[in-house]
Amino acid sequence: MSGYGVGMGIGWVFMGLFWVLLIAAIVWLVVALARSGHRANDGVPVPPPPTGFGPAQAPSPLDLLDRRLAAGEIDLATYQQVRAALGEPGNR
């Protein structure tokens, strides 16, 4: 029976160590997640990453006009009128 008390003492030490490590891991995880939410540019929108090689280019006015027609935002008469006002691609 004398060995019973020694074994339980070591068991309590390991159980206490387990809980300390578990709580430390949870605290570390919460701090790491909180820091990842704060960036140096808080409040400033971050542009999406580029999808291809080279600098990103803004769509041309004619591309935007084509998209608006395809989306149904403007009718064909308005499209033709604005396209004539912008000029054909070769007339720029």
C-alpha atoms as a printed R data frame, in Angstrom:
   type eleno elety resid chain resno       x      y       z
1  ATOM     1    CA   MET     A     1   0.000  0.000   0.000
2  ATOM     2    CA   SER     A     2   2.893  2.328   0.452
3  ATOM     3    CA   GLY     A     3   3.357  2.477  -3.357
4  ATOM     4    CA   TYR     A     4  -0.221  3.686  -3.797
5  ATOM     5    CA   GLY     A     5   0.425  7.151  -2.406
6  ATOM     6    CA   VAL     A     6   3.570  7.730  -4.463
7  ATOM     7    CA   GLY     A     7   1.836  6.848  -7.730
8  ATOM     8    CA   MET     A     8  -1.060  9.195  -7.044
9  ATOM     9    CA   GLY     A     9   1.306 12.056  -6.238
10 ATOM    10    CA   ILE     A    10   2.948 11.768  -9.641
11 ATOM    11    CA   GLY     A    11  -0.475 11.454 -11.292
12 ATOM    12    CA   TRP     A    12  -1.640 14.700  -9.717
13 ATOM    13    CA   VAL     A    13   1.494 16.457 -10.947
14 ATOM    14    CA   PHE     A    14   0.925 15.280 -14.513
15 ATOM    15    CA   MET     A    15  -2.767 16.176 -14.395
16 ATOM    16    CA   GLY     A    16  -1.926 19.660 -13.096
17 ATOM    17    CA   LEU     A    17   0.739 20.080 -15.780
18 ATOM    18    CA   PHE     A    18  -1.756 18.971 -18.431
19 ATOM    19    CA   TRP     A    19  -4.293 21.622 -17.367
20 ATOM    20    CA   VAL     A    20  -1.689 24.362 -17.168
21 ATOM    21    CA   LEU     A    21  -0.462 23.553 -20.679
22 ATOM    22    CA   LEU     A    22  -4.027 23.354 -22.022
23 ATOM    23    CA   ILE     A    23  -4.964 26.747 -20.580
24 ATOM    24    CA   ALA     A    24  -1.705 28.277 -21.853
25 ATOM    25    CA   ALA     A    25  -2.407 26.910 -25.347
26 ATOM    26    CA   ILE     A    26  -5.928 28.380 -25.325
27 ATOM    27    CA   VAL     A    27  -4.643 31.790 -24.192
28 ATOM    28    CA   TRP     A    28  -1.936 31.733 -26.874
29 ATOM    29    CA   LEU     A    29  -4.513 30.844 -29.548
30 ATOM    30    CA   VAL     A    30  -6.862 33.648 -28.508
31 ATOM    31    CA   VAL     A    31  -4.023 36.201 -28.530
32 ATOM    32    CA   ALA     A    32  -2.781 34.986 -31.929
33 ATOM    33    CA   LEU     A    33  -6.266 35.228 -33.444
34 ATOM    34    CA   ALA     A    34  -6.832 38.674 -31.944
35 ATOM    35    CA   ARG     A    35  -3.561 39.953 -33.401
36 ATOM    36    CA   SER     A    36  -4.298 38.545 -36.869
37 ATOM    37    CA   GLY     A    37  -7.520 40.577 -36.971
38 ATOM    38    CA   HIS     A    38  -5.622 43.845 -36.503
39 ATOM    39    CA   ARG     A    39  -3.632 44.954 -39.510
40 ATOM    40    CA   ALA     A    40  -1.466 48.023 -39.993
41 ATOM    41    CA   ASN     A    41  -4.101 49.482 -42.355
42 ATOM    42    CA   ASP     A    42  -7.166 49.371 -40.066
43 ATOM    43    CA   GLY     A    43 -10.131 51.010 -41.735
44 ATOM    44    CA   VAL     A    44  -8.526 51.113 -45.168
45 ATOM    45    CA   PRO     A    45  -9.908 48.623 -47.695
46 ATOM    46    CA   VAL     A    46  -7.340 46.218 -49.051
47 ATOM    47    CA   PRO     A    47  -7.439 45.797 -52.832
48 ATOM    48    CA   PRO     A    48  -7.889 42.253 -54.103
49 ATOM    49    CA   PRO     A    49  -4.753 40.431 -55.169
50 ATOM    50    CA   PRO     A    50  -3.892 40.646 -58.859
51 ATOM    51    CA   THR     A    51  -5.207 37.791 -60.975
52 ATOM    52    CA   GLY     A    52  -2.496 37.804 -63.610
53 ATOM    53    CA   PHE     A    53   1.013 38.954 -64.276
54 ATOM    54    CA   GLY     A    54   1.961 42.603 -64.521
55 ATOM    55    CA   PRO     A    55   0.169 45.650 -63.153
56 ATOM    56    CA   ALA     A    56  -3.609 45.598 -62.889
57 ATOM    57    CA   GLN     A    57  -5.327 47.727 -65.511
58 ATOM    58    CA   ALA     A    58  -8.648 49.494 -65.169
59 ATOM    59    CA   PRO     A    59 -11.278 48.500 -67.725
60 ATOM    60    CA   SER     A    60 -11.728 50.903 -70.624
61 ATOM    61    CA   PRO     A    61 -14.908 52.956 -70.952
62 ATOM    62    CA   LEU     A    62 -16.023 50.761 -73.852
63 ATOM    63    CA   ASP     A    63 -15.535 47.630 -71.735
64 ATOM    64    CA   LEU     A    64 -17.668 49.160 -68.999
65 ATOM    65    CA   LEU     A    65 -20.312 50.105 -71.536
66 ATOM    66    CA   ASP     A    66 -20.352 46.542 -72.917
67 ATOM    67    CA   ARG     A    67 -20.751 45.140 -69.396
68 ATOM    68    CA   ARG     A    68 -23.631 47.506 -68.621
69 ATOM    69    CA   LEU     A    69 -25.440 46.409 -71.781
70 ATOM    70    CA   ALA     A    70 -24.855 42.751 -70.982
71 ATOM    71    CA   ALA     A    71 -26.123 43.233 -67.417
72 ATOM    72    CA   GLY     A    72 -29.273 44.926 -68.671
73 ATOM    73    CA   GLU     A    73 -28.523 48.256 -66.998
74 ATOM    74    CA   ILE     A    74 -28.958 50.155 -70.286
75 ATOM    75    CA   ASP     A    75 -30.960 49.509 -73.434
76 ATOM    76    CA   LEU     A    76 -29.587 49.066 -76.953
77 ATOM    77    CA   ALA     A    77 -30.434 52.626 -78.075
78 ATOM    78    CA   THR     A    78 -28.563 54.129 -75.114
79 ATOM    79    CA   TYR     A    79 -25.665 51.749 -75.727
80 ATOM    80    CA   GLN     A    80 -25.373 52.794 -79.392
81 ATOM    81    CA   GLN     A    81 -25.642 56.475 -78.518
82 ATOM    82    CA   VAL     A    82 -22.944 56.347 -75.832
83 ATOM    83    CA   ARG     A    83 -20.694 54.152 -77.979
84 ATOM    84    CA   ALA     A    84 -20.904 56.689 -80.808
85 ATOM    85    CA   ALA     A    85 -20.102 59.484 -78.335
86 ATOM    86    CA   LEU     A    86 -17.072 57.584 -77.033
87 ATOM    87    CA   GLY     A    87 -15.927 56.754 -80.531
88 ATOM    88    CA   GLU     A    88 -14.830 53.442 -81.956
89 ATOM    89    CA   PRO     A    89 -11.659 51.835 -80.518
90 ATOM    90    CA   GLY     A    90  -9.636 52.843 -83.596
91 ATOM    91    CA   ASN     A    91 -10.642 56.525 -83.309
92 ATOM    92    CA   ARG     A    92  -9.017 57.214 -79.937
